[in-house]
Coordinates of C-alpha atoms and ligand atoms in Angstrom, one line a residue:
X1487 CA 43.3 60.6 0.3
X1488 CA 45.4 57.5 2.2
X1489 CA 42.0 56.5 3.9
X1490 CA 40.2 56.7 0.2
X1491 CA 43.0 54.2 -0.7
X1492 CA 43.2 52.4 1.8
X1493 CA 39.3 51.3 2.5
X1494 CA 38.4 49.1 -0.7
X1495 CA 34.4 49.6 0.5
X1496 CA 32.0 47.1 2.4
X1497 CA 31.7 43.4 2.6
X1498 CA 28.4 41.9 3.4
X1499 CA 28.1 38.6 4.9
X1500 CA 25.5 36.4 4.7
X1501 CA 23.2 37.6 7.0
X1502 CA 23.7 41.7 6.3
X1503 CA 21.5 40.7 2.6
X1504 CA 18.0 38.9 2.0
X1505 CA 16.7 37.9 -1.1
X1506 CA 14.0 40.4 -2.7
X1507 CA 10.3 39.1 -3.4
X1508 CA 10.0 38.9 -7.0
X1509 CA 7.1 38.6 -9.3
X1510 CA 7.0 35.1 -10.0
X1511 CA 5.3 32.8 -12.5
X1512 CA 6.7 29.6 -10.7
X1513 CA 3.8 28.1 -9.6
X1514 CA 5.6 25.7 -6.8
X1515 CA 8.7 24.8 -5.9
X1516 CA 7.5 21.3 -5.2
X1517 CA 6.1 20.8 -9.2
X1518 CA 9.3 20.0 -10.7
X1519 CA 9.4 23.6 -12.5
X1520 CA 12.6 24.2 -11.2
X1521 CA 16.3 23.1 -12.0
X1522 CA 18.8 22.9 -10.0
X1523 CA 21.2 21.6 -11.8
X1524 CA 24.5 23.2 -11.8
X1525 CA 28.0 22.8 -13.3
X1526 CA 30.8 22.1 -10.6
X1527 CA 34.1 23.1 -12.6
X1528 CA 34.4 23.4 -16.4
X1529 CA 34.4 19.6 -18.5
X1530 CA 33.0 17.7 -15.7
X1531 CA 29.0 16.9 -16.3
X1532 CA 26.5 19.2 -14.4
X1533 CA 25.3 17.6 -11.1
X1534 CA 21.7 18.1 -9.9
X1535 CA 22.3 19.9 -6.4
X1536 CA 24.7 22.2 -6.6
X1537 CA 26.5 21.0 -3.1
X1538 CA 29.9 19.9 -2.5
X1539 CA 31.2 18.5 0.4
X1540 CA 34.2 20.0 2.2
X1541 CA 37.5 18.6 1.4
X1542 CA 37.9 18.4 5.3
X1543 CA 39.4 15.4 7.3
X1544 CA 36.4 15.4 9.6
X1545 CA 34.1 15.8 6.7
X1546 CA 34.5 14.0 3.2
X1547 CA 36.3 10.4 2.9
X1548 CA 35.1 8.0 0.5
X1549 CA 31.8 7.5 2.5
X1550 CA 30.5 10.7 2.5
X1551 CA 31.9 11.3 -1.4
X1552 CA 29.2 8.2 -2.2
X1553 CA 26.4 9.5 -0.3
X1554 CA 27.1 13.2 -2.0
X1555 CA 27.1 11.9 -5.3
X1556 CA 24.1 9.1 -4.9
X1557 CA 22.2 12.0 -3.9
X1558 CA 22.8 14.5 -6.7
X1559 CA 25.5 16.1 -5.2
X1560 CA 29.5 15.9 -4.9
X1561 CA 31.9 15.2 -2.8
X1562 CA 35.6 16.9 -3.1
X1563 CA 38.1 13.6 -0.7
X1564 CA 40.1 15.4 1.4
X1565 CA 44.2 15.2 1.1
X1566 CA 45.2 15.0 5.1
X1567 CA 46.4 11.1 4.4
X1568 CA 49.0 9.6 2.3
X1569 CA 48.7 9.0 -1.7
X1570 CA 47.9 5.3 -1.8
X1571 CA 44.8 5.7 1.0
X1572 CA 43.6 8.8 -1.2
X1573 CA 44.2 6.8 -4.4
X1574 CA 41.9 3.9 -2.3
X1575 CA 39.1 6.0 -1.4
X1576 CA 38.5 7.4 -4.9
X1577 CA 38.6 4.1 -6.4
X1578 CA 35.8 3.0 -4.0
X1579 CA 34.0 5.8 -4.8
X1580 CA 34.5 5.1 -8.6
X1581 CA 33.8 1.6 -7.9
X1582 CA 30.6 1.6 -6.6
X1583 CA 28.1 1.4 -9.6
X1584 CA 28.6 1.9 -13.5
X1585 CA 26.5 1.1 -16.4
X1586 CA 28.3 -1.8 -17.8
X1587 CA 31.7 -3.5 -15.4
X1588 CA 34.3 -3.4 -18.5
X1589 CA 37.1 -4.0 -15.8
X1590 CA 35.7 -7.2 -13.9
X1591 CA 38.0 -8.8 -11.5
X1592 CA 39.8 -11.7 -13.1
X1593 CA 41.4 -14.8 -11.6
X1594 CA 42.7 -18.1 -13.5
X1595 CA 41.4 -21.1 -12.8
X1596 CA 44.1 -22.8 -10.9
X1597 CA 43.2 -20.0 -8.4
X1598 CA 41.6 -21.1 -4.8
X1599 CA 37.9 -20.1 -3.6
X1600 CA 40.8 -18.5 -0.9
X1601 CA 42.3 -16.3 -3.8
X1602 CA 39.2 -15.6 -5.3
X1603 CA 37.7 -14.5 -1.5
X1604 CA 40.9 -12.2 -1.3
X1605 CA 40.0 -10.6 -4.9
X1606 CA 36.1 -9.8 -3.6
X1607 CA 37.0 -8.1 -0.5
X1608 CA 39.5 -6.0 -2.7
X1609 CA 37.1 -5.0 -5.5
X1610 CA 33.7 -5.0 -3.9
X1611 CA 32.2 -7.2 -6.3
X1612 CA 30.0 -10.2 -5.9
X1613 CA 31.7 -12.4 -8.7
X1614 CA 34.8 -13.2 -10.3
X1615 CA 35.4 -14.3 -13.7
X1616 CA 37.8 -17.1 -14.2
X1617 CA 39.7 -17.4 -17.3
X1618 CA 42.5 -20.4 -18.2
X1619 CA 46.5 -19.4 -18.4
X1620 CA 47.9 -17.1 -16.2
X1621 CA 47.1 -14.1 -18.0
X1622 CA 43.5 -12.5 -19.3
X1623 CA 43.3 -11.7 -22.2
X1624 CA 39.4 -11.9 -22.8
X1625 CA 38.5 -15.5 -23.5
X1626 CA 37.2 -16.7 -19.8
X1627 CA 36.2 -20.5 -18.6
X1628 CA 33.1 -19.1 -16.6
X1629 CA 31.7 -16.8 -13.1
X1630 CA 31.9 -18.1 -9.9
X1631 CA 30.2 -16.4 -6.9
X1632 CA 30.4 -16.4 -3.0
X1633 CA 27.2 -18.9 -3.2
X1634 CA 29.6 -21.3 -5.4
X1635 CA 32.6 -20.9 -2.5
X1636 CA 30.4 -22.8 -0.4
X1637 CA 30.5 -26.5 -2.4
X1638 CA 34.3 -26.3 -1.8
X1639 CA 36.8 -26.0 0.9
X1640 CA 39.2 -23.5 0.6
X1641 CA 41.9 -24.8 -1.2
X1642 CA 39.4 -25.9 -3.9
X1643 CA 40.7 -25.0 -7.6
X1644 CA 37.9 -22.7 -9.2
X1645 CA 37.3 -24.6 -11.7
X1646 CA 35.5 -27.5 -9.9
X1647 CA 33.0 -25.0 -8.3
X1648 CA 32.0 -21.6 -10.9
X1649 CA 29.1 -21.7 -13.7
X1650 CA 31.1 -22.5 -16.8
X1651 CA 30.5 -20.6 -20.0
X1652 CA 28.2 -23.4 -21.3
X1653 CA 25.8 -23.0 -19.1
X1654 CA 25.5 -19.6 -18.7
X1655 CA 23.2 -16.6 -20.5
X1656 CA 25.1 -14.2 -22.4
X1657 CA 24.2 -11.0 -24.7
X1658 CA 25.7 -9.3 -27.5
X1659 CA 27.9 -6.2 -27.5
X1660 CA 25.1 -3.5 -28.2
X1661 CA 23.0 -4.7 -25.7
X1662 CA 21.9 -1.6 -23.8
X1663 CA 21.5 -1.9 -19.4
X1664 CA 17.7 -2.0 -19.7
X1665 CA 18.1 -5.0 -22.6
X1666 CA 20.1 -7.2 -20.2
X1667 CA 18.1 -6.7 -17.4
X1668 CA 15.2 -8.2 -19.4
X1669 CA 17.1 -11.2 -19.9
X1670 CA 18.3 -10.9 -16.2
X1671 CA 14.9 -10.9 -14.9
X1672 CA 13.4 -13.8 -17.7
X1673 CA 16.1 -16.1 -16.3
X1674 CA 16.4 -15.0 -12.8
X1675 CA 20.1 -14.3 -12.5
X1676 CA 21.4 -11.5 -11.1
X1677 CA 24.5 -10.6 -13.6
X1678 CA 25.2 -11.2 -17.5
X1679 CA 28.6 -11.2 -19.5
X1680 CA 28.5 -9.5 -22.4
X1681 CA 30.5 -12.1 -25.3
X1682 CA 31.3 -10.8 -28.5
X1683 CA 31.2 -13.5 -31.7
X1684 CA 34.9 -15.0 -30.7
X1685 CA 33.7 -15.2 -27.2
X1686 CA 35.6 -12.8 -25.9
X1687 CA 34.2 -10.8 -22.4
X1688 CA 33.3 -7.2 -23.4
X1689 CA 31.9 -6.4 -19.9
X1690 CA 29.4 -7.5 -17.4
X1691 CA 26.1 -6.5 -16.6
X1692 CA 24.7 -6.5 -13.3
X1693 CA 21.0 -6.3 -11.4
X1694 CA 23.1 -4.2 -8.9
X1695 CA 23.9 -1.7 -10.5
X1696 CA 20.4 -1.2 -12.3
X1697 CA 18.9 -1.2 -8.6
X1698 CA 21.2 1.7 -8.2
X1699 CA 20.6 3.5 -11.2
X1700 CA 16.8 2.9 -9.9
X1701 CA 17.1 4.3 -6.5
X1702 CA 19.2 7.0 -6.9
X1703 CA 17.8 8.7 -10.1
X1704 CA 19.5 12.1 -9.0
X1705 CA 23.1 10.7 -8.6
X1706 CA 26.4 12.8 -10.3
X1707 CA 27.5 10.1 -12.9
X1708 CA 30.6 10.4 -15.3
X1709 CA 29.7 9.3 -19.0
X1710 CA 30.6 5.6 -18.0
X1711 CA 27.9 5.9 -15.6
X1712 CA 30.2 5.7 -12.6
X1713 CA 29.9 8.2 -9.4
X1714 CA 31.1 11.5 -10.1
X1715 CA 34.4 12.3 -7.1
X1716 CA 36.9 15.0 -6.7
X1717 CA 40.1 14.7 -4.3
X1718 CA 42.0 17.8 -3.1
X1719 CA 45.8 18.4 -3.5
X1720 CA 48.5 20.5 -2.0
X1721 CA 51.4 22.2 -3.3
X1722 CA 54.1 20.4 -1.8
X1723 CA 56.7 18.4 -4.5
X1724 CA 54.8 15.3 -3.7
X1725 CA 51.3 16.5 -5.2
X1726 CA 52.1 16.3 -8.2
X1727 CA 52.7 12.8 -8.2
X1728 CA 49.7 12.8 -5.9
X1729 CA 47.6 14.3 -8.7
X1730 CA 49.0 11.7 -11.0
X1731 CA 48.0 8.8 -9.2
X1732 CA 44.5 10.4 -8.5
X1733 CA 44.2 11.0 -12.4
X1734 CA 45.1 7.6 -13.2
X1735 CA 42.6 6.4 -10.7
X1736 CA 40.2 8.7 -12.4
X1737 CA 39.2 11.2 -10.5
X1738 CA 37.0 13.7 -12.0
X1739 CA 38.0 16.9 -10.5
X1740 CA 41.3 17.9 -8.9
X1741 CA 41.1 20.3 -6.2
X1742 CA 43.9 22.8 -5.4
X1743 CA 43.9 23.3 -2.1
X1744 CA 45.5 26.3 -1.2
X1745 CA 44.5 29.3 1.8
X1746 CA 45.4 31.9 -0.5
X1747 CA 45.2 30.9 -3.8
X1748 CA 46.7 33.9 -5.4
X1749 CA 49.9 32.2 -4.4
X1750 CA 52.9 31.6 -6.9
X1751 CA 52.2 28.1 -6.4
X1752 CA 49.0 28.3 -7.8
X1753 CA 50.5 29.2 -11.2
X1754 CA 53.6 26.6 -10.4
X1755 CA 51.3 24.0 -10.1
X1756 CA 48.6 24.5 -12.7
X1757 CA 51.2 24.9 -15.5
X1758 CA 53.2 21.8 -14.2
X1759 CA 50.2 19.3 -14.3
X1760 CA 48.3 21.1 -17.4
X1761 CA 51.1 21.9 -19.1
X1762 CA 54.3 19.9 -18.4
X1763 CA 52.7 16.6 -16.8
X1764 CA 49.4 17.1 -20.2
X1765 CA 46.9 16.4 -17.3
X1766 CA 43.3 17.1 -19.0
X1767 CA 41.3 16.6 -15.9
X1768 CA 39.7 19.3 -14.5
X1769 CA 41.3 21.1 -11.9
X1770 CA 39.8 23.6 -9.5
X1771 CA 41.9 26.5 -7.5
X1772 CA 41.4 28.9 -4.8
X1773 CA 41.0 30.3 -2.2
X1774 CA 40.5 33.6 -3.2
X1775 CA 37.9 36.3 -2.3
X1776 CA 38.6 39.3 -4.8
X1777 CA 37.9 40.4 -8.5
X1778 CA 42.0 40.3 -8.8
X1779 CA 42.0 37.1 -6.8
X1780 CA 39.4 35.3 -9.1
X1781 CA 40.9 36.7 -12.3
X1782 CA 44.6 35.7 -11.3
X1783 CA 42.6 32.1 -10.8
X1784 CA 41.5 32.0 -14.1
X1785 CA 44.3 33.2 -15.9
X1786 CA 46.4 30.4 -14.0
X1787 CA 44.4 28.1 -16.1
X1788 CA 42.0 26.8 -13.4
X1789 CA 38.9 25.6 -14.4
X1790 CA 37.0 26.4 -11.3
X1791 CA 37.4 29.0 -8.8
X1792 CA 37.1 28.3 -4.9
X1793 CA 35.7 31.1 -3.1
X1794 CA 35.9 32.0 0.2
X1795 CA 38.8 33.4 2.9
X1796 CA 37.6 33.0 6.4
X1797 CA 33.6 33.0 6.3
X1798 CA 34.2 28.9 7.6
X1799 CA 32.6 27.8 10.9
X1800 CA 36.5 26.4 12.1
X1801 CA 38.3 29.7 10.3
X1802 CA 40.3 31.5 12.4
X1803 CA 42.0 33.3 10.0
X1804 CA 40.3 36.8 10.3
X1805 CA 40.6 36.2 14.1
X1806 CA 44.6 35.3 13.8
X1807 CA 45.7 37.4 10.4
X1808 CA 42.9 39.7 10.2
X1809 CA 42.1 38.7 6.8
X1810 CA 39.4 38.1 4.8
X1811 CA 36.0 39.4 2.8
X1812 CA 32.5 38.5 4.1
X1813 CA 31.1 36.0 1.7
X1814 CA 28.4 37.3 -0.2
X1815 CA 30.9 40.3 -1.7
X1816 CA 33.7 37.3 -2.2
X1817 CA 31.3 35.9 -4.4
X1818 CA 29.9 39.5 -6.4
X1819 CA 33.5 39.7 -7.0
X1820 CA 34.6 36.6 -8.3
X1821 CA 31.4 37.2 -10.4
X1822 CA 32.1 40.0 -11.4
X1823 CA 35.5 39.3 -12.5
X1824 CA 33.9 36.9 -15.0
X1825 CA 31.0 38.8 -16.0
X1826 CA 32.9 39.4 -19.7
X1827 CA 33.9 36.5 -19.9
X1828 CA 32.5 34.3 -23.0
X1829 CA 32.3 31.0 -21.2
X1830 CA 33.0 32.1 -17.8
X1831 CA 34.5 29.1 -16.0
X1832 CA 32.4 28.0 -12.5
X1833 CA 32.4 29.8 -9.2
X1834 CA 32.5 27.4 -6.3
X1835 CA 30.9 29.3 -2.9
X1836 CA 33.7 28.1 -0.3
X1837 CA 32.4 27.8 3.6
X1838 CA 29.8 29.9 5.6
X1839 CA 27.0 28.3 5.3
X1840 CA 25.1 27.6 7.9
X1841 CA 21.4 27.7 7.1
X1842 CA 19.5 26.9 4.2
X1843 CA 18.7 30.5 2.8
X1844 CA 22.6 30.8 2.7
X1845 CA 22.8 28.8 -0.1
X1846 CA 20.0 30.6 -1.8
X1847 CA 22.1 33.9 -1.3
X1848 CA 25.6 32.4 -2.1
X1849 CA 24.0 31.3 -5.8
X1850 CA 21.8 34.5 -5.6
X1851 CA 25.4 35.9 -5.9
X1852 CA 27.2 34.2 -8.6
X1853 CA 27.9 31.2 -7.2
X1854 CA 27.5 27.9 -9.0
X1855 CA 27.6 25.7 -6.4
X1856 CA 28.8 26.0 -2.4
X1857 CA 31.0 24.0 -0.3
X1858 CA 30.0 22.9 3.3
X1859 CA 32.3 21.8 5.7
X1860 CA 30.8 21.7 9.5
X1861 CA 27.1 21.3 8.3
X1862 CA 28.4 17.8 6.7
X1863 CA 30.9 17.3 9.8
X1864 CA 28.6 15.5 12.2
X1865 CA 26.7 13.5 10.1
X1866 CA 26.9 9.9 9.7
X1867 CA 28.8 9.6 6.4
X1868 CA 31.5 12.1 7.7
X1869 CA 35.2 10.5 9.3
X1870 CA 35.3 9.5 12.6
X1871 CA 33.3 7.7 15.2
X1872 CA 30.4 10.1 17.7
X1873 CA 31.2 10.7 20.9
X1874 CA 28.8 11.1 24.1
X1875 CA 29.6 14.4 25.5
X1876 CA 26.9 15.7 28.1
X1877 CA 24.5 13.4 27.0
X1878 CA 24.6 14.7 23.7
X1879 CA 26.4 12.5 20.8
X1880 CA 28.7 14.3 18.7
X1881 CA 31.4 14.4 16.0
X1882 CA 34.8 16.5 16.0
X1883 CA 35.1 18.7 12.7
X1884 CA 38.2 20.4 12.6
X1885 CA 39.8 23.2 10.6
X1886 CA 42.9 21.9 8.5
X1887 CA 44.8 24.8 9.6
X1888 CA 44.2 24.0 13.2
X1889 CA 46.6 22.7 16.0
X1890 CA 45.8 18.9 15.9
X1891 CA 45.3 18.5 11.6
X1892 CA 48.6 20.4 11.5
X1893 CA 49.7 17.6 13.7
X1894 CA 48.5 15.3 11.5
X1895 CA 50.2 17.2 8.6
X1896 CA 53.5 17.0 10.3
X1897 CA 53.1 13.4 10.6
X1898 CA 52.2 13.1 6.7
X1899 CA 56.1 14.9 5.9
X1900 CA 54.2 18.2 5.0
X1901 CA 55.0 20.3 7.0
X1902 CA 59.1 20.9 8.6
X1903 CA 57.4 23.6 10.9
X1904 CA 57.6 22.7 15.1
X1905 CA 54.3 22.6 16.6
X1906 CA 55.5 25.2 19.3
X1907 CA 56.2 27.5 15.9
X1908 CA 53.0 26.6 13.9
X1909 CA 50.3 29.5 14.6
X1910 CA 46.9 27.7 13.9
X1911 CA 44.0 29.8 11.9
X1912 CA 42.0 27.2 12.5
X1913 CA 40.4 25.6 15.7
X1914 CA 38.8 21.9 16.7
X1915 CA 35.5 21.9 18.3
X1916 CA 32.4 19.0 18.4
X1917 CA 29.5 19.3 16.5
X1918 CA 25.6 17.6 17.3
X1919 CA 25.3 14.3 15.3
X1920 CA 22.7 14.8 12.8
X1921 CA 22.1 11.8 11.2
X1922 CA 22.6 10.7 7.7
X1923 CA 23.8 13.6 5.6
X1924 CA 20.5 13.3 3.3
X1925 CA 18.5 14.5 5.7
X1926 CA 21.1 17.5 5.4
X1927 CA 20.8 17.7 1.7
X1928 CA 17.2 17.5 1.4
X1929 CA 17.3 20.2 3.7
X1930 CA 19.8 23.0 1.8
X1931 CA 18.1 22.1 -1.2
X1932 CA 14.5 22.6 0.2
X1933 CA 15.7 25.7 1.2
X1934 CA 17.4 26.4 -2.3
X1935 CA 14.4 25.8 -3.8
X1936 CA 12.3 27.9 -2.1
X1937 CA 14.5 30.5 -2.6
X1938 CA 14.4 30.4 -6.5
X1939 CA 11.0 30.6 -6.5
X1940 CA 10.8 33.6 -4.6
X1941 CA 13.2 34.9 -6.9
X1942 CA 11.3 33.4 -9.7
X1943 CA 14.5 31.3 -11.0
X1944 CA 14.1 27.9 -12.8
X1945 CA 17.4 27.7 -13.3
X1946 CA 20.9 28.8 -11.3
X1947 CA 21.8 30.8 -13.9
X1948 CA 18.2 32.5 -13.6
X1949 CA 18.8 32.5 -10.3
X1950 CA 21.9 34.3 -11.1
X1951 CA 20.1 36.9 -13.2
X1952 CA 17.4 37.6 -11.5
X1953 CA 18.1 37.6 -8.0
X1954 CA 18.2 40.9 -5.9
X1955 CA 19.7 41.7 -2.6
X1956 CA 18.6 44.3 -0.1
X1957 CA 21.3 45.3 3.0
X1958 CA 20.3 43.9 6.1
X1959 CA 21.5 46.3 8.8
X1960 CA 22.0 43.5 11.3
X1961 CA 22.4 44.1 15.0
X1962 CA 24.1 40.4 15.1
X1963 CA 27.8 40.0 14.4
X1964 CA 28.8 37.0 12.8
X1965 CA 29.8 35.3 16.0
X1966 CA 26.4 35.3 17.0
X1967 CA 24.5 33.6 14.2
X1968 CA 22.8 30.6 15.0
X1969 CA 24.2 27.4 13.4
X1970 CA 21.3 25.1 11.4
X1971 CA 19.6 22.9 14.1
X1972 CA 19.2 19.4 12.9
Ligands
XMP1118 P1 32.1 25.7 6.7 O1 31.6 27.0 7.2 O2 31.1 25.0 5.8 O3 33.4 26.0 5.9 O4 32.5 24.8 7.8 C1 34.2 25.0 5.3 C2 35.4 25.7 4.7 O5 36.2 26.2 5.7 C3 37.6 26.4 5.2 N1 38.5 25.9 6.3 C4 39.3 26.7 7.0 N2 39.6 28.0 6.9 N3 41.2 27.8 8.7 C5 40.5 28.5 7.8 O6 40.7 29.7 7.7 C6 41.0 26.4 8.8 O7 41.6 25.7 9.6 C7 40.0 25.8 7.9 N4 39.6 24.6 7.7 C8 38.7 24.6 6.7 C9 37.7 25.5 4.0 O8 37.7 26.4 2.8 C10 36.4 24.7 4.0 O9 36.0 24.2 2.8

């Protein structure tokens, strides 16, 4: 009877399962029948490769937030720094591209080509627009751009040197991206204000940002056609003004960060920020790894689940607290906790991964999309500079609940703990540099692809539907699989 109670059944990891052949009318996963588009956390728009990178110090910073969503995918900043650097790296990632620039930096015209040098390395833009007074308040004088800097010295006023408003194209509010970029390209310039009637600035129009829209035609945009970024916080007293200042730098998805996510806390802090604080952006929670676990989740008011205790390539945890489910059950039973659910909020596959049919299997089992820490770690885009070691360059990745982040963490006034006291469930180890994290994308979603048509899915939630399992018996342990070779 105890042991009945006491042994809740199997867990299958990713390599005790393979995906079953099905009958399929897909005729290749290279013709374009095939979606794989996939919603990250309820009111955020879908992204087209359901990837997320890690919200790991050694994996996503701003960088490596940019390159995930360029390419289709997202990228979740990590929270192991203080608020105003976290704030700074989702504003460069928000910063980087967006249909129309209705926030353009501004300088008056008493301003030097110094000031205005100061105000481009803080925004990241290639213009200024100058306007008269001390204040803005939508009339301007006229652009000036790095080329104009070079007629002056550096104390110049900017009036002497910018394009004034005389001699410069304009269009009408109205005037969609592809519309200006006609003009653009008639009169060769490379950006266009957008004047209403009492010439007042409405925005600006770049060739910039239509050269990104043109070379990344996969990338996670908001509505204003900005990068899509999430940003991870604790649940320390200081993340909630941490999620503050994230929301006001508009973030688009929150991520509580939390080991065990059927914490207290995680009800503390959802009902604080949704509730008390009226926050409306999404927020995802976790970790959890059981039907409870995800249900508990939901009811907190999450609007994503995290999934996953222990499967990560840094975890210790089932090594130090002998806890944790094998990921592919995690995931049946955070989908099945849903499965009545009318609009079942997303399930986000957290850690594991480490070759390309994983991800098949994680969405195979419910998953919406899946979160990859140490696959991500040693790539270019990822914190941190490679090291030689052996004749073999590499990067660190790190678990946050290791000795050296918690070091960090202590630094940060997280934690009160003494190092000789802290027990780490996570370890630090070097990883093989693999290049640009593309080349890691194209390869998980190669991989994903191939899987769906096997399983005859166009879609994830196909994939979801129609996918089958059979039980690997598996003469490999976990510790023995091999990681994905570059
Ligand atoms: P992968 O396998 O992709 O997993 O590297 C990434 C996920 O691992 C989790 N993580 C940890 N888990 N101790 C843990 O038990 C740690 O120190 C640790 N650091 C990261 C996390 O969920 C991440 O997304």
């Amino acid at each position: 009877m105890i042991t009945d109670q006491k042994i809740l059944g199997e867990g299958l990891g990713f390599d005790d399962v393979l995906l079953v052949p099905q009958r399929s009318s897909i005729r290749s996963r290279f013709s374009g029948e095939i979606s794989t588009a996939a919603r990250v956390v309820r009111g955020v728009p879908e992204i087209q490769i359901p990837i997320l990178s890690a919200n790991m110090d050694t994996v996503t910073g701003w960088k490596m937030a940019t390159t995930m969503a360029l390419g289709g995918a997202f990228g979740v900043i990590h929270r192991f720094m203080s608020i105003e650097e976290q704030v700074k790296e989702v504003r460069r990632v928000k910063e980087r591209m967006r249909v129309m620039e209705d926030h353009p930096p501004v300088i008056p015209a008493s301003a030097t080509i110094a000031d205005a040098r100061r105000l481009l390395r803080e925004r990241e833009r290639g213009y200024v627009i100058v306007h008269a007074g001390e204040s803005f308040n939508g009339s301007f004088l006229g652009i000036a751009t790095p080329r104009d800097f070079d007629a002056g010295a550096s104390d110049t006023p900017l009036d002497q040197i910018m394009t004034p408003l005389e001699r410069m194209w304009t269009v009408p509010p109205g005037t969609t991206l592809e519309g200006a970029v006609d003009v653009m390209k008639q009169r060769r310039i490379e950006k266009i204000p957008i004047v209403d009637e009492a010439g007042h600035l409405v925005g600006v129009y770049t060739m910039k940002d239509h050269e990104y829209y043109q070379h990344y035609p996969h990338a996670s945009l908001d509505a204003k056609g900005r990068l899509l970024v999430g940003a991870a916080i604790g649940v320390q007293e200081g993340d909630i003004e941490r999620a503050l200042r994230l929301v006001e730098a508009e973030v688009d998805v929150l991520v509580l960060d939390i080991a065990h996510g059927e914490l207290d806390y995680t009800q503390e802090i959802l009902r604080r920020l949704k509730i008390t604080e009226r926050v409306t952006t999404p927020i995802a929670a976790g970790n959890v790894a059981t039907i409870d676990g995800a249900r508990y989740v939901r009811d907190c008011g999450a609007d994503g689940v995290k999934v996953g205790v222990g499967p990560g390539y840094v975890c210790e945890t089932r090594d130090v607290a002998g806890v944790g489910i094998p990921q592919i059950t995690a995931i049946l039973n955070a989908a099945k906790a849903f499965q009545n659910d009318q609009e079942r909020i997303p399930i986000i596959g957290d850690g594991g991964i480490r070759k390309p049919g994983d991800v098949a299997k994680a969405i195979a089992a419910g998953a919406d999309t899946i979160m990859i820490g140490s696959l991500l770690a040693g790539t270019e885009e990822s914190p941190g500079e490679a090291v030689e070691q052996d004749g073999i360059l590499k990067k660190m990745v790190r678990g946050m609940a290791s000795a050296s982040a918690f070091e960090k963490r202590r630094a940060l006034g997280e934690s009160t703990t003494s190092a000789e006291d802290y027990v780490p469930e996570g370890r630090t180890t070097f990883t093989p540099y693999k290049g640009k994290a593309s080349k890691v994308l194209k390869k998980l979603r190669g991989g994903l692809l191939s899987g769906m048509s096997y399983s005859n899915a166009r879609s994830i939630s196909e994939m979801h539907e129609h996918a089958q399992f059979v039980i690997v018996k598996n003469p490999l342990g976990p510790e023995q699989r091999r990681p994905l070779q570059s």
